[in-house]
CSV table of C-alpha atoms and ligand atoms in Angstrom, one decimal:
chain,number,residue,atom,x,y,z
A,16,MET,CA,0.1,4.5,18.7
A,17,THR,CA,-1.9,4.6,15.4
A,18,SER,CA,-3.7,7.7,13.7
A,19,ALA,CA,-7.5,7.7,13.9
A,20,PRO,CA,-9.5,5.4,11.8
A,21,ALA,CA,-9.9,7.3,8.3
A,22,CYS,CA,-12.0,6.0,5.3
A,23,PRO,CA,-9.1,4.1,2.7
A,24,ARG,CA,-10.6,5.9,-0.3
A,25,CYS,CA,-10.8,9.6,0.8
A,26,LEU,CA,-9.3,9.7,4.5
A,27,GLY,CA,-12.5,11.0,5.6
A,28,GLN,CA,-13.7,10.8,9.3
A,29,LEU,CA,-15.6,7.5,9.9
A,30,ARG,CA,-18.7,6.4,12.0
A,31,PRO,CA,-17.9,3.8,14.3
A,32,PRO,CA,-20.1,0.7,14.4
A,33,ASP,CA,-23.3,1.0,16.2
A,34,VAL,CA,-26.4,-0.7,17.2
A,35,ARG,CA,-27.6,-0.6,13.4
A,36,SER,CA,-24.5,-1.6,11.7
A,37,ASP,CA,-21.6,-3.4,12.3
A,38,GLN,CA,-19.4,-1.5,9.7
A,39,TRP,CA,-17.4,1.7,10.2
A,40,ARG,CA,-18.9,3.9,7.5
A,41,CYS,CA,-17.6,7.0,5.4
A,42,ASP,CA,-20.5,9.6,4.8
A,43,VAL,CA,-19.1,9.1,0.7
A,44,HIS,CA,-18.3,5.7,0.6
A,45,ALA,CA,-20.6,4.1,3.1
A,46,ALA,CA,-19.3,1.0,4.6
A,47,VAL,CA,-15.4,0.6,4.6
A,48,ALA,CA,-12.3,-1.2,5.9
A,49,PRO,CA,-11.2,1.4,8.2
A,50,TRP,CA,-7.7,2.8,7.5
A,51,ARG,CA,-4.9,3.3,10.3
A,52,GLU,CA,-1.3,4.3,9.8
A,53,ALA,CA,1.4,3.5,12.8
A,54,THR,CA,2.1,6.8,13.9
A,55,THR,CA,5.0,5.5,16.5
A,56,ALA,CA,6.8,2.0,16.6
A,57,PRO,CA,6.4,1.4,13.1
A,58,GLU,CA,8.7,-2.0,13.3
A,59,GLU,CA,6.1,-3.4,16.0
A,60,ALA,CA,3.3,-2.4,13.7
A,61,LEU,CA,4.7,-4.1,11.2
A,62,ARG,CA,5.4,-7.2,13.4
A,63,GLN,CA,1.5,-7.4,14.2
A,64,LEU,CA,0.6,-6.8,10.9
A,65,ALA,CA,2.7,-9.7,9.6
A,66,GLY,CA,1.4,-11.8,12.1
A,67,SER,CA,-2.5,-10.9,11.5
A,68,ALA,CA,-3.5,-9.5,8.2
A,69,ALA,CA,-5.4,-11.6,5.9
A,70,VAL,CA,-3.6,-10.3,2.9
A,71,PRO,CA,0.3,-10.2,1.9
A,72,VAL,CA,2.7,-7.8,3.8
A,73,TRP,CA,4.9,-7.0,0.6
A,74,VAL,CA,8.6,-5.7,1.6
A,75,PRO,CA,11.4,-5.7,-0.8
A,76,THR,CA,14.2,-8.2,-0.4
A,77,PRO,CA,16.6,-6.7,-0.6
A,78,MET,CA,15.7,-3.3,0.0
A,79,PRO,CA,16.9,-1.2,-3.0
A,80,VAL,CA,20.5,0.4,-1.9
A,81,HIS,CA,20.1,3.4,0.8
A,82,TRP,CA,16.3,2.5,0.7
A,83,TYR,CA,14.2,2.4,3.7
A,84,VAL,CA,10.8,2.0,5.6
A,85,GLY,CA,9.2,5.0,6.1
A,86,GLY,CA,5.8,4.2,7.1
A,87,VAL,CA,3.2,1.3,7.6
A,88,GLY,CA,-0.7,1.4,7.2
A,89,TRP,CA,-3.5,-1.3,6.9
A,90,ALA,CA,-7.3,-1.3,6.4
A,91,GLY,CA,-9.3,-3.7,8.6
A,92,ASP,CA,-10.7,-4.0,11.8
A,93,ASP,CA,-9.8,-6.7,14.5
A,94,ARG,CA,-12.5,-8.7,13.8
A,95,THR,CA,-11.5,-9.5,9.9
A,96,GLY,CA,-8.0,-8.7,10.2
A,97,ALA,CA,-5.9,-6.8,7.6
A,98,ARG,CA,-7.7,-6.5,4.2
A,99,ALA,CA,-5.3,-3.9,2.4
A,100,THR,CA,-1.7,-3.4,3.8
A,101,ALA,CA,0.4,-0.7,2.6
A,102,LEU,CA,4.2,-0.1,3.1
A,103,ALA,CA,5.9,3.0,2.3
A,104,THR,CA,9.5,3.2,1.7
A,105,ALA,CA,11.7,6.2,0.6
A,106,GLY,CA,15.4,6.3,-0.8
A,107,PRO,CA,17.5,7.5,-3.8
A,108,SER,CA,15.8,7.5,-7.4
A,109,PRO,CA,17.6,5.7,-10.0
A,110,VAL,CA,17.4,9.1,-11.8
A,111,GLY,CA,18.6,11.0,-9.0
A,112,GLY,CA,16.8,12.7,-6.1
A,113,PRO,CA,14.5,11.4,-3.8
A,114,ALA,CA,12.0,8.8,-4.1
A,115,ASP,CA,9.3,7.2,-2.8
A,116,MET,CA,7.4,3.8,-3.3
A,117,LEU,CA,4.5,2.4,-1.7
A,118,LEU,CA,3.6,-1.3,-1.9
A,119,VAL,CA,0.2,-2.1,-1.2
A,120,ALA,CA,-2.0,-5.2,-1.1
A,121,GLU,CA,-5.4,-4.9,-0.9
A,122,SER,CA,-8.8,-7.5,-1.4
A,123,PRO,CA,-10.8,-5.8,-4.1
A,124,GLY,CA,-13.2,-3.2,-3.6
A,125,THR,CA,-11.3,-1.6,-0.8
A,126,GLY,CA,-10.2,1.1,-2.7
A,127,LEU,CA,-6.9,2.0,-1.1
A,128,GLY,CA,-4.5,1.9,-3.7
A,129,ALA,CA,-6.8,3.5,-5.8
A,130,ARG,CA,-6.5,6.5,-3.4
A,131,PHE,CA,-2.9,6.2,-3.8
A,132,ALA,CA,-2.7,6.4,-7.6
A,133,GLY,CA,-5.2,9.2,-7.7
A,134,ILE,CA,-8.0,7.3,-9.6
A,135,ALA,CA,-11.6,7.3,-8.9
A,136,GLY,CA,-11.6,3.2,-8.0
A,137,PRO,CA,-12.0,1.3,-6.0
A,138,ASP,CA,-10.5,-0.9,-8.1
A,139,PRO,CA,-8.2,-0.3,-11.3
A,140,ASN,CA,-10.4,0.5,-14.7
A,141,GLN,CA,-9.9,-1.6,-17.3
A,142,LEU,CA,-6.0,-2.6,-17.9
A,143,ASP,CA,-4.1,-2.1,-21.0
A,144,THR,CA,-3.4,-5.1,-22.7
A,145,LEU,CA,0.1,-5.9,-21.8
A,146,PRO,CA,2.0,-5.4,-18.9
A,147,GLU,CA,4.7,-2.9,-18.5
A,148,ALA,CA,6.8,-4.5,-15.6
A,149,LYS,CA,7.0,-7.3,-13.8
A,150,VAL,CA,8.6,-8.1,-10.3
A,151,GLU,CA,8.7,-11.3,-8.3
A,152,ALA,CA,6.4,-12.0,-5.3
A,153,ALA,CA,6.8,-14.8,-2.8
A,154,GLY,CA,8.8,-16.3,-5.5
A,155,HIS,CA,6.0,-15.7,-8.3
A,156,PRO,CA,6.9,-13.5,-11.6
A,157,THR,CA,4.0,-11.1,-11.5
A,158,ALA,CA,3.1,-8.9,-14.1
A,159,LEU,CA,2.4,-5.3,-13.2
A,160,TRP,CA,-0.1,-3.1,-15.6
A,161,PRO,CA,0.3,0.7,-15.6
A,162,VAL,CA,-2.6,2.6,-14.1
A,163,ARG,CA,-3.2,6.1,-15.7
A,164,SER,CA,-2.6,8.5,-12.7
A,165,PRO,CA,-1.8,11.9,-12.0
A,166,PRO,CA,1.8,13.1,-13.9
A,167,ASP,CA,3.7,13.3,-10.7
A,168,ARG,CA,3.6,9.4,-10.1
A,169,ALA,CA,3.8,6.4,-11.6
A,170,ALA,CA,1.1,3.5,-10.8
A,171,PHE,CA,1.2,0.1,-11.9
A,172,VAL,CA,-0.9,-3.2,-10.5
A,173,GLY,CA,-1.0,-6.8,-10.9
A,174,GLU,CA,-2.3,-9.7,-8.6
A,175,ALA,CA,-0.3,-11.5,-6.2
A,176,GLY,CA,-1.4,-14.0,-3.4
A,177,GLY,CA,-4.9,-13.8,-4.7
A,178,VAL,CA,-5.4,-9.9,-4.3
A,179,TRP,CA,-4.3,-6.7,-6.0
A,180,LEU,CA,-0.7,-5.8,-5.7
A,181,TRP,CA,-0.1,-2.1,-6.4
A,182,VAL,CA,3.3,-0.5,-6.8
A,183,LEU,CA,3.3,3.3,-6.5
A,184,LEU,CA,6.6,5.5,-7.4
A,185,TRP,CA,7.1,9.2,-7.1
A,186,PRO,CA,8.3,11.0,-9.2
A,187,ALA,CA,6.9,9.0,-12.3
A,188,ASP,CA,10.2,8.4,-13.5
A,189,ALA,CA,11.6,6.4,-10.2
A,190,ALA,CA,9.4,3.6,-12.1
A,191,LEU,CA,13.0,3.0,-13.4
A,192,LEU,CA,13.5,0.7,-10.1
A,193,LEU,CA,10.8,-1.7,-11.5
A,194,LEU,CA,13.6,-2.7,-14.3
A,195,GLU,CA,16.1,-3.5,-11.6
A,196,HIS,CA,14.5,-6.9,-10.6
A,197,LEU,CA,12.9,-6.0,-7.6
A,198,VAL,CA,12.1,-9.0,-5.3
A,199,LEU,CA,9.2,-8.8,-2.9
A,200,ALA,CA,8.6,-10.9,0.3
A,201,ASP,CA,5.2,-11.4,2.1
A,202,LEU,CA,6.3,-10.7,6.0
A,203,GLY,CA,3.2,-12.8,6.9
A,204,ASP,CA,5.4,-15.8,5.5
A,205,GLN,CA,8.8,-14.6,6.6
A,206,GLN,CA,8.3,-12.6,9.8
A,207,THR,CA,11.7,-12.6,10.9
A,208,LEU,CA,12.6,-10.2,7.8
A,209,THR,CA,11.3,-7.5,9.9
A,210,ASP,CA,14.3,-7.6,12.2
A,211,ARG,CA,16.3,-6.9,9.0
A,212,LEU,CA,14.5,-3.8,7.5
A,213,THR,CA,16.1,-0.4,7.9
A,214,PHE,CA,13.5,2.3,9.4
A,215,GLY,CA,13.8,6.0,8.4
A,216,ALA,CA,12.3,9.1,9.2
A,217,PRO,CA,8.4,8.9,8.6
A,218,THR,CA,7.4,9.6,4.8
A,219,ASP,CA,4.4,11.4,4.4
A,220,ARG,CA,2.9,9.4,1.1
A,221,LEU,CA,0.4,7.2,3.1
A,222,GLY,CA,-1.6,10.1,4.9
A,223,THR,CA,-3.4,13.3,4.9
A,224,ARG,CA,-0.8,15.6,3.6
A,225,MET,CA,-0.6,13.8,0.2
A,226,ALA,CA,-4.3,12.9,-0.2
A,227,SER,CA,-5.3,12.7,-3.5
A,228,SER,CA,-8.2,14.4,-5.2
A,229,ALA,CA,-9.6,10.8,-5.9
A,230,ALA,CA,-13.1,10.5,-4.1
B,304,ZN,ZN1,-14.7,7.7,1.9
């Protein structure tokens, strides 16, 4: 089961394709890739996504200790395959207390990562000159630039697999996780990794309850 298709940029309701247009349309953002979230069976959704997405499906390998997958979502329709994927993970922050991390791969112009980052989007503004963090993505060292975002979170963006890679963390000081040499694998390349993931209670970072004010 998935949530109803919504705008990746504002979570607004969409008008489906019709005789005049083959695109899903948001009243505010016009033609968009419809965003859906798995509401049940995230393992199965992730498996299907890994086999069909047009962009990477990033997972930490290994997961940080005691972290788990709390949700999966994607933007795109059956014709094109997902042009954005989002994995929600959660676990203990390096500085104590609970933390959330979203990993997003998206084609430019989709606007999903910008919504999570709380910026207008659809793409990051001019990036500061020096990257502030680095992850390994599909075997490649990948620089991440900080994105100015609301103070409750830390947002970083870089490029991996030819598309944006967003890493978003709540609370902001959970960004210390990025100092622990985070290694990301693309489930599209390594579909058997899905079997090794731990799934836990659904988190609410992907959906409506945490909708940012970005429009
Ligand atoms: Zn919208």
